[in-house]
Coordinates of C-alpha atoms in Angstrom, one line a residue:
Chain A
M21 CA -9.5 -15.9 -1.4
I22 CA -7.9 -12.6 -2.2
R23 CA -8.0 -11.6 1.5
R24 CA -6.2 -14.9 2.4
L25 CA -3.5 -14.3 -0.2
V26 CA -3.0 -10.7 1.1
L27 CA -2.8 -12.1 4.6
L28 CA -0.2 -14.6 3.6
A29 CA 1.9 -12.0 1.8
A30 CA 1.7 -9.6 4.8
T31 CA 2.8 -12.4 7.1
L32 CA 5.8 -13.3 4.9
A33 CA 6.7 -9.6 4.6
A34 CA 6.5 -9.1 8.4
W35 CA 8.5 -12.2 8.9
S36 CA 11.3 -11.0 6.6
L37 CA 11.3 -7.6 8.2
A38 CA 11.6 -9.2 11.7
W39 CA 14.5 -11.3 10.4
A40 CA 16.2 -8.3 9.0
A41 CA 15.6 -6.1 12.1
S42 CA 16.7 -8.8 14.6
G43 CA 20.2 -9.0 13.1
R44 CA 19.8 -11.7 10.5
Y45 CA 20.6 -14.7 12.7
D46 CA 19.3 -17.6 10.6
Y47 CA 19.7 -20.0 13.5
I48 CA 17.4 -17.9 15.7
L49 CA 14.8 -16.7 13.2
P50 CA 15.3 -18.1 9.7
P51 CA 13.9 -16.0 6.9
P52 CA 11.1 -17.4 4.8
W53 CA 13.4 -18.4 1.9
A54 CA 15.6 -20.4 4.3
V55 CA 12.5 -22.3 5.4
A56 CA 11.6 -22.8 1.8
A57 CA 15.0 -24.2 1.2
A58 CA 14.7 -26.5 4.1
F59 CA 11.4 -27.7 2.6
A60 CA 13.0 -28.4 -0.7
D61 CA 16.0 -30.2 0.9
N62 CA 13.9 -32.4 3.2
T63 CA 10.7 -33.1 1.3
A64 CA 10.7 -36.9 1.8
L65 CA 11.6 -36.5 5.5
L66 CA 8.9 -33.9 6.1
A67 CA 6.3 -35.9 4.2
H68 CA 7.1 -39.1 6.2
H69 CA 6.7 -37.4 9.6
A70 CA 3.8 -35.3 8.5
G71 CA 2.0 -38.4 7.4
I72 CA 2.4 -40.0 10.8
T73 CA 1.2 -36.9 12.7
L74 CA -1.8 -36.6 10.3
A75 CA -2.7 -40.2 10.8
E76 CA -2.5 -39.7 14.6
I77 CA -4.8 -36.7 14.3
V78 CA -7.3 -38.3 12.0
L79 CA -7.5 -41.5 14.1
G80 CA -7.8 -39.4 17.2
L81 CA -10.6 -37.4 15.6
V82 CA -12.5 -40.5 14.7
L83 CA -12.0 -42.2 18.1
G84 CA -12.5 -39.1 20.2
G85 CA -15.5 -38.0 18.0
G86 CA -17.1 -41.4 18.2
F87 CA -16.7 -41.9 21.9
G88 CA -17.7 -38.3 22.5
A89 CA -20.9 -38.7 20.5
L90 CA -21.7 -42.0 22.3
A91 CA -21.1 -40.5 25.7
A92 CA -23.4 -37.6 24.9
L93 CA -26.1 -40.0 23.8
G94 CA -25.7 -42.0 27.0
L95 CA -26.0 -38.9 29.1
A96 CA -29.1 -37.8 27.2
L97 CA -30.7 -41.2 27.5
S98 CA -30.1 -41.7 31.2
R99 CA -30.6 -39.2 33.9
P100 CA -28.5 -41.1 36.5
A101 CA -25.7 -41.2 33.9
A102 CA -25.9 -37.5 33.4
L103 CA -25.8 -36.8 37.2
W104 CA -22.9 -39.1 37.9
L105 CA -20.8 -39.0 34.8
W106 CA -21.0 -35.4 33.6
P107 CA -18.9 -34.0 36.5
L108 CA -16.3 -36.7 35.8
F109 CA -16.1 -35.6 32.2
V110 CA -15.7 -32.0 33.2
A111 CA -13.0 -33.0 35.6
T112 CA -11.0 -34.9 33.0
Q113 CA -11.2 -31.8 30.8
A114 CA -9.8 -29.6 33.6
L115 CA -6.7 -31.9 33.7
P116 CA -4.0 -30.4 31.4
V117 CA -3.0 -32.8 28.6
F118 CA 0.7 -32.1 29.4
A119 CA 0.1 -33.8 32.7
I120 CA -1.4 -37.0 31.2
A121 CA 1.0 -37.3 28.3
P122 CA 3.9 -39.0 30.1
L123 CA 1.4 -41.5 31.6
L124 CA -0.1 -42.3 28.3
V125 CA 3.4 -42.8 26.8
L126 CA 4.2 -45.1 29.8
W127 CA 1.1 -47.1 29.3
L128 CA 0.7 -47.2 25.5
G129 CA 4.3 -47.0 24.4
Y130 CA 6.4 -44.7 22.2
G131 CA 4.4 -45.6 19.1
V132 CA 1.3 -44.1 17.5
A133 CA -1.2 -45.4 20.1
S134 CA -0.3 -43.0 22.8
K135 CA -0.6 -40.0 20.4
V136 CA -3.9 -41.2 19.1
A137 CA -5.1 -41.5 22.7
M138 CA -3.9 -38.0 23.4
A139 CA -5.7 -36.5 20.4
A140 CA -8.8 -38.5 21.1
L141 CA -8.8 -37.4 24.7
I142 CA -8.6 -33.7 23.7
I143 CA -11.3 -34.1 21.1
F144 CA -13.7 -36.1 23.3
F145 CA -14.9 -33.2 25.4
P146 CA -15.9 -30.6 22.8
V147 CA -17.7 -33.3 20.8
A148 CA -19.5 -34.7 23.9
S149 CA -20.5 -31.4 25.3
G150 CA -21.6 -30.0 21.9
F151 CA -23.8 -33.0 21.1
Y152 CA -25.1 -33.3 24.7
D153 CA -26.1 -29.7 24.7
G154 CA -27.9 -30.2 21.4
L155 CA -29.7 -33.3 22.7
R156 CA -30.8 -31.5 25.9
R157 CA -32.1 -28.4 24.2
T158 CA -34.7 -29.8 21.8
D159 CA -37.4 -27.3 21.1
P160 CA -40.1 -28.0 23.8
E161 CA -42.8 -27.2 21.3
L162 CA -41.6 -29.9 19.0
L163 CA -41.7 -32.3 21.8
D164 CA -45.3 -31.2 22.5
L165 CA -46.2 -31.7 18.9
A166 CA -44.7 -35.2 19.0
A167 CA -46.6 -35.9 22.2
T168 CA -50.0 -35.1 20.5
M169 CA -48.9 -37.4 17.7
N170 CA -48.6 -40.2 20.3
A171 CA -45.0 -40.7 19.4
P172 CA -42.9 -43.3 21.3
R173 CA -39.9 -42.0 23.2
R174 CA -37.4 -43.8 21.0
A175 CA -39.0 -42.4 17.8
V176 CA -38.8 -38.9 19.2
L177 CA -35.1 -39.4 19.9
R178 CA -34.4 -40.9 16.5
H179 CA -36.6 -38.6 14.4
I180 CA -36.5 -35.3 16.3
R181 CA -34.0 -35.0 19.1
L182 CA -31.0 -36.6 17.3
P183 CA -31.2 -34.8 14.1
A184 CA -31.9 -31.5 15.9
A185 CA -28.7 -32.0 17.9
L186 CA -26.5 -32.7 14.8
P187 CA -25.5 -29.0 14.4
G188 CA -24.2 -29.2 18.0
L189 CA -22.3 -32.3 17.2
A190 CA -20.9 -30.7 14.1
S191 CA -19.6 -27.6 15.9
G192 CA -18.1 -29.9 18.5
L193 CA -16.3 -31.8 15.8
K194 CA -15.0 -28.6 14.3
V195 CA -13.5 -27.4 17.6
G196 CA -12.1 -30.9 17.9
A197 CA -10.5 -30.8 14.5
A198 CA -8.8 -27.5 15.5
V199 CA -7.4 -28.8 18.8
A200 CA -6.5 -32.3 17.8
P201 CA -3.0 -31.4 16.6
I202 CA -2.2 -30.2 20.1
G203 CA -2.8 -33.6 21.5
A204 CA -0.8 -35.4 18.8
V205 CA 2.2 -33.0 19.0
V206 CA 2.3 -32.9 22.8
G207 CA 2.3 -36.7 22.7
E208 CA 5.2 -36.7 20.3
W209 CA 7.2 -34.3 22.4
V210 CA 6.9 -36.4 25.5
G211 CA 8.2 -39.5 23.8
S212 CA 8.2 -40.8 20.3
G213 CA 10.3 -41.9 17.3
A214 CA 8.4 -40.2 14.6
G215 CA 6.0 -37.4 13.7
L216 CA 6.3 -33.7 13.2
G217 CA 6.6 -33.0 16.9
F218 CA 9.5 -35.5 17.1
L219 CA 11.1 -33.9 14.0
M220 CA 10.8 -30.4 15.5
L221 CA 12.4 -31.5 18.8
H222 CA 15.3 -33.1 17.0
A223 CA 15.8 -30.2 14.6
N224 CA 15.8 -27.9 17.5
A225 CA 18.4 -29.8 19.4
R226 CA 20.7 -29.8 16.3
M227 CA 20.2 -26.1 15.6
Q228 CA 18.4 -27.0 12.3
V229 CA 16.0 -24.1 12.9
P230 CA 14.9 -23.7 9.3
L231 CA 13.8 -27.4 9.3
M232 CA 12.0 -26.8 12.6
F233 CA 10.1 -24.0 11.0
A234 CA 9.3 -26.0 8.0
A235 CA 7.7 -28.7 10.3
L236 CA 5.9 -26.0 12.2
V237 CA 4.5 -24.5 8.9
L238 CA 3.4 -27.9 7.8
L239 CA 1.7 -28.5 11.2
A240 CA -0.2 -25.2 10.9
A241 CA -1.2 -26.0 7.4
A242 CA -2.5 -29.5 8.4
A243 CA -4.5 -28.0 11.3
V244 CA -6.1 -25.3 9.1
L245 CA -6.8 -27.8 6.2
L246 CA -8.3 -30.3 8.7
H247 CA -10.5 -27.7 10.2
A248 CA -11.7 -26.5 6.8
G249 CA -12.1 -30.0 5.6
V250 CA -14.3 -31.1 8.5
G251 CA -16.2 -27.8 8.1
L252 CA -16.9 -28.5 4.5
L253 CA -17.9 -32.1 5.1
L254 CA -20.4 -31.0 7.8
H255 CA -21.7 -28.3 5.6
R256 CA -22.4 -30.8 2.9
A257 CA -23.9 -33.3 5.4
L258 CA -26.2 -30.8 7.1
P259 CA -27.4 -28.5 4.3
W260 CA -30.4 -27.4 6.4
A261 CA -28.2 -26.2 9.3
H262 CA -26.1 -23.6 7.5
D263 CA -27.1 -20.8 9.8
S264 CA -25.8 -22.6 12.9
L265 CA -22.6 -23.8 11.2
E266 CA -21.2 -20.5 9.8
T267 CA -17.6 -20.1 10.9
S268 CA -15.7 -17.1 9.7
P269 CA -17.5 -13.8 8.9
Chain B
M20 CA -68.0 -38.2 -7.3
N21 CA -67.9 -40.8 -4.5
T22 CA -64.2 -40.6 -3.6
P23 CA -64.0 -38.5 -0.4
A24 CA -61.7 -35.5 -0.3
P25 CA -58.3 -36.3 1.1
S26 CA -59.1 -34.1 4.1
A27 CA -62.4 -35.9 4.8
L28 CA -62.8 -37.2 8.3
S29 CA -62.9 -41.0 8.8
S30 CA -64.7 -41.0 12.2
P31 CA -67.5 -38.8 13.7
P32 CA -66.1 -36.0 15.8
P33 CA -66.7 -35.9 19.5
G34 CA -67.7 -32.9 21.6
I35 CA -65.3 -31.8 24.2
C36 CA -66.1 -31.4 27.9
V37 CA -63.7 -29.8 30.3
S38 CA -64.6 -29.4 33.9
A39 CA -63.1 -28.8 37.4
V40 CA -59.9 -27.3 36.0
S41 CA -58.1 -25.5 38.8
L42 CA -54.6 -24.1 38.1
A43 CA -52.4 -21.4 39.5
L44 CA -49.2 -19.9 38.2
G45 CA -47.3 -19.2 41.4
R46 CA -49.8 -17.5 43.6
V47 CA -51.9 -16.2 40.7
P48 CA -55.0 -18.3 40.2
V49 CA -55.5 -18.9 36.4
F50 CA -58.5 -21.3 36.6
E51 CA -60.7 -22.2 39.6
D52 CA -63.2 -25.0 39.0
F53 CA -63.4 -23.9 35.4
S54 CA -65.7 -25.7 33.0
F55 CA -65.9 -25.5 29.3
R56 CA -67.6 -27.3 26.4
A57 CA -67.0 -27.4 22.7
E58 CA -69.7 -28.7 20.3
A59 CA -69.0 -31.7 18.2
G60 CA -68.1 -30.9 14.6
R61 CA -67.9 -27.1 15.2
F62 CA -65.3 -24.4 15.4
T63 CA -65.1 -22.9 18.9
G64 CA -63.0 -19.8 19.2
I65 CA -61.4 -18.6 22.4
L66 CA -60.5 -14.9 22.6
G67 CA -58.9 -13.0 25.5
P68 CA -56.1 -10.7 26.6
S69 CA -52.6 -12.2 26.7
G70 CA -51.7 -14.1 29.9
V71 CA -55.3 -14.9 30.7
G72 CA -54.8 -18.6 30.2
K73 CA -56.0 -19.3 26.7
T74 CA -53.0 -21.4 25.7
T75 CA -52.9 -23.1 29.1
L76 CA -56.5 -24.2 28.6
L77 CA -55.7 -25.6 25.1
R78 CA -52.7 -27.4 26.5
V79 CA -54.8 -28.9 29.3
V80 CA -57.3 -30.2 26.7
A81 CA -54.4 -31.6 24.6
G82 CA -53.0 -33.4 27.7
L83 CA -49.8 -31.4 27.4
A84 CA -50.2 -29.5 30.7
P85 CA -51.2 -31.4 33.8
A86 CA -54.4 -30.3 35.5
P87 CA -54.8 -32.4 38.7
G88 CA -58.4 -33.2 39.5
A89 CA -59.8 -31.9 36.2
A90 CA -62.0 -34.0 34.0
I91 CA -61.2 -33.7 30.3
G92 CA -62.8 -35.9 27.6
D93 CA -65.6 -36.2 25.1
E94 CA -69.4 -36.1 26.0
D95 CA -69.1 -39.6 27.5
G96 CA -66.0 -38.7 29.5
A97 CA -63.7 -40.9 27.3
P98 CA -60.2 -39.4 27.0
L99 CA -59.2 -37.5 23.9
S100 CA -55.7 -38.9 23.6
G101 CA -55.1 -40.3 20.1
R102 CA -58.1 -38.4 18.8
L103 CA -56.6 -34.9 18.6
A104 CA -54.2 -33.0 16.4
W105 CA -52.2 -30.0 17.5
M106 CA -51.4 -26.9 15.5
A107 CA -49.2 -24.2 17.1
Q108 CA -48.5 -20.6 16.3
R109 CA -45.1 -21.7 15.0
D110 CA -45.2 -24.1 12.1
L111 CA -42.7 -26.5 13.8
L112 CA -41.6 -27.9 10.5
L113 CA -38.4 -30.0 10.8
P114 CA -35.8 -28.2 8.7
W115 CA -34.0 -31.5 7.7
L116 CA -37.2 -33.2 6.3
S117 CA -38.7 -32.4 2.9
V118 CA -42.2 -30.8 2.9
L119 CA -43.7 -34.2 2.1
D120 CA -41.9 -36.0 5.0
N121 CA -42.9 -33.1 7.3
V122 CA -46.5 -33.8 6.4
R123 CA -46.0 -37.4 7.2
L124 CA -44.2 -36.7 10.5
G125 CA -46.8 -38.3 12.8
A126 CA -46.9 -41.5 10.7
R127 CA -43.1 -41.6 10.7
L128 CA -42.9 -41.1 14.5
R129 CA -45.4 -43.9 15.0
G130 CA -43.6 -46.2 12.5
E131 CA -46.7 -46.2 10.2
A132 CA -45.1 -44.3 7.4
A133 CA -45.3 -47.0 4.8
G134 CA -47.9 -46.3 2.1
T135 CA -48.7 -42.8 3.3
K136 CA -47.1 -40.9 0.5
A137 CA -50.1 -40.8 -1.8
R138 CA -52.3 -39.3 0.9
A139 CA -49.6 -36.8 1.9
H140 CA -49.3 -35.7 -1.7
A141 CA -53.1 -35.3 -2.0
L142 CA -53.2 -33.2 1.2
L143 CA -50.4 -31.0 -0.1
A144 CA -52.4 -30.5 -3.2
A145 CA -55.4 -29.6 -1.1
V146 CA -53.4 -26.8 0.6
G147 CA -52.1 -25.7 -2.8
L148 CA -48.5 -26.9 -2.4
A149 CA -48.4 -30.0 -4.6
E150 CA -45.3 -28.7 -6.5
R151 CA -43.2 -28.2 -3.3
A152 CA -43.4 -31.7 -1.9
A153 CA -39.7 -32.4 -2.4
D154 CA -38.4 -29.0 -1.1
L155 CA -37.0 -28.2 2.2
P156 CA -39.1 -26.0 4.5
D157 CA -36.4 -23.2 4.4
T158 CA -37.4 -22.5 0.8
L159 CA -41.0 -21.7 1.7
S160 CA -42.6 -18.4 2.8
G161 CA -44.2 -18.1 6.2
G162 CA -47.7 -18.6 4.8
Q163 CA -46.6 -21.6 2.8
R164 CA -45.0 -23.1 5.8
Q165 CA -48.2 -22.7 7.8
R166 CA -50.1 -24.4 5.0
V167 CA -47.7 -27.4 5.3
A168 CA -48.4 -27.4 9.0
L169 CA -52.1 -27.5 8.2
A170 CA -51.5 -30.4 5.8
R171 CA -49.6 -32.2 8.6
T172 CA -52.5 -31.6 11.0
L173 CA -54.9 -33.1 8.4
M174 CA -52.6 -36.0 7.8
E175 CA -53.1 -37.1 11.4
D176 CA -56.8 -37.6 10.5
R177 CA -57.9 -36.8 14.0
P178 CA -61.5 -35.7 14.7
V179 CA -60.4 -33.0 17.2
V180 CA -58.1 -30.2 16.1
L181 CA -56.6 -27.8 18.7
M182 CA -55.0 -24.6 17.2
D183 CA -53.0 -22.1 19.3
E184 CA -53.0 -18.8 17.4
P185 CA -52.3 -20.7 14.2
F186 CA -52.2 -17.8 11.8
S187 CA -50.9 -15.0 14.0
A188 CA -47.3 -15.1 12.6
V189 CA -48.3 -14.2 9.0
D190 CA -49.3 -11.0 7.3
P191 CA -53.0 -10.0 7.4
L192 CA -53.8 -10.9 3.7
T193 CA -52.1 -14.3 4.0
R194 CA -54.0 -14.8 7.3
L195 CA -57.4 -14.3 5.6
G196 CA -56.4 -16.8 2.9
L197 CA -55.3 -19.3 5.5
Q198 CA -58.5 -18.9 7.5
D199 CA -60.6 -19.7 4.4
L200 CA -58.4 -22.7 3.7
A201 CA -58.6 -23.9 7.3
A202 CA -62.4 -23.5 7.3
R203 CA -62.7 -25.6 4.1
V204 CA -60.4 -28.4 5.0
L205 CA -61.2 -28.7 8.8
A206 CA -65.0 -28.4 8.4
G207 CA -66.8 -31.1 10.2
R208 CA -64.1 -31.6 12.9
T209 CA -64.3 -30.4 16.4
V210 CA -62.0 -27.5 16.4
I211 CA -60.9 -25.3 19.3
F212 CA -58.8 -22.3 18.3
V213 CA -57.2 -19.7 20.5
T214 CA -56.7 -16.3 19.0
H215 CA -55.7 -12.7 19.7
D216 CA -57.5 -11.5 16.6
P217 CA -61.2 -10.7 17.1
L218 CA -61.7 -10.8 13.3
E219 CA -60.3 -14.4 13.1
A220 CA -62.7 -15.5 15.9
L221 CA -65.6 -13.9 14.1
R222 CA -64.8 -15.4 10.8
L223 CA -64.0 -18.9 11.9
G224 CA -66.0 -19.4 15.1
H225 CA -69.4 -21.2 15.2
R226 CA -69.2 -20.1 18.8
V227 CA -66.8 -17.7 20.4
F228 CA -65.9 -17.3 24.0
V229 CA -64.0 -14.5 25.6
L230 CA -61.7 -15.5 28.5
N231 CA -61.2 -12.9 31.1
G232 CA -60.2 -12.3 34.7
S233 CA -58.2 -14.1 37.3
P234 CA -59.3 -16.8 37.8
A235 CA -60.6 -16.8 34.3
T236 CA -64.2 -17.0 33.3
A237 CA -65.6 -17.7 29.8
T238 CA -68.3 -15.4 28.3
E239 CA -69.9 -16.3 25.1
I240 CA -70.3 -13.5 22.6
P241 CA -73.1 -13.2 20.1
L242 CA -72.1 -13.7 16.5
P243 CA -73.5 -12.2 13.3
E244 CA -75.9 -14.4 11.2
G245 CA -74.9 -15.6 7.8
A246 CA -72.7 -18.0 5.9
W247 CA -69.6 -19.6 7.4
P248 CA -66.7 -18.8 7.2
R249 CA -67.9 -15.2 7.6
P250 CA -66.4 -12.8 5.0
A251 CA -64.0 -10.3 6.5
D252 CA -65.6 -7.3 4.8
N253 CA -69.1 -8.0 6.0
P254 CA -70.4 -4.9 7.8
E255 CA -71.9 -6.9 10.6
V256 CA -68.6 -8.8 11.1
L257 CA -66.8 -5.5 11.3
A258 CA -69.3 -4.0 13.7
A259 CA -69.0 -7.1 15.9
Q260 CA -65.2 -6.8 15.8
A261 CA -65.4 -3.2 17.0
A262 CA -67.7 -4.4 19.9
I263 CA -65.2 -7.1 20.9
L264 CA -62.3 -4.7 20.8
R265 CA -64.3 -2.4 23.1
A266 CA -65.1 -5.2 25.4
L267 CA -61.4 -6.4 25.5
A268 CA -59.9 -3.0 26.0
P269 CA -60.7 -2.5 29.7
A270 CA -59.2 -5.9 30.5
E271 CA -56.0 -5.0 28.6
A272 CA -55.8 -1.6 30.3
A273 CA -56.1 -3.1 33.7
R274 CA -52.9 -5.2 33.2

């Protein structure tokens, strides 16, 4: 905790110094207090747009996480599915989200749907690959033990392979929570009427740079809180897997 | 007086006959037309240098490793599947299940878990862990974990028990205690155990074979007379241990 406060103070100090050293142009690099003032003057506006972006991220996390987990399960259950579909998943991942964003806006409109789709798309792969890896790498000795117990295949999946893969799913979700804001904001940049990305774009165009910074700070805070929240949730849900879930040293 | 111990066996144990096992790892022959028998209701120990095929043999008996052309079964040639329990060097406890549910793993996997709690509790008591039933395996010591694995093995109530270096991962004192416990609760079953430890073989084996060479051959070694399980500090046991170590040494040196 103390380390984080020191880090925050150091960042603010470096920021103020940079502002002072670069000639004190508030419209290029506003100092921290100008950003704080922008926060105070636009609380309702910021809260409104932050709420929309957060909703997009959370919905994307739920959808992308759900589909990712289902896809991993499908791949683990069916060898043909793994052979045919896995390369496809990898290919979609190689496609930059910026390239798909205009298409999604074209197909799903300027509203929330296209941003949720973006976030879901970006979350899908880390979740699917983390869970799929976990499902594939069940301890072979455990499978031997289950075989001598005359366990049916389904029971082995349910009682051994699935729970053993949950830490993999969890780390996929944590990565997903960290990258989800990228999807939502990129979607908002390409075309939208609301959200922090939209607000930043407009504030930028009108030279309201302190407001833009306020939105940026809010976005960063949301991303960090989301990552920590998901981490905490998983930590609680999988108390036996703490070793494999440790994040920061 | 008439209630049987929770670890008592519910069906008579079969003997085990293994014949015509031929296996190779790459171009190295491990077994060639290998035959082996384990007496019904007795502990059969298999000793040997590492890499000789002890674990492979046990896996073949368990049906975990394919052995084309081999005949594996009881004295009548009937297959052993469903009649054997497996105990590995690692305890293989599932970290997300309580100690009690780990003991009941086989029943849970077969969908027969209903009504098994009382017996699992009794078996945990038999291995001295009655108090730890609700705990997660992470909170146990290595010796305690292996005792849970032993209770899980007993829970299967199978007349044949195959153990692959079951106590090699614990410290020597704990190991002696676990050997006594295993002898007590597994007595009457047909047990084949693989070990690196001559003392373990001498303490627990009703018969002990040394596996050697490539392809491997099994040589029975003479055992000291006396009560079973044999005490670790018995001079005859210690003398026999020295003899086995001498016999194994050239094989180890040649590798």
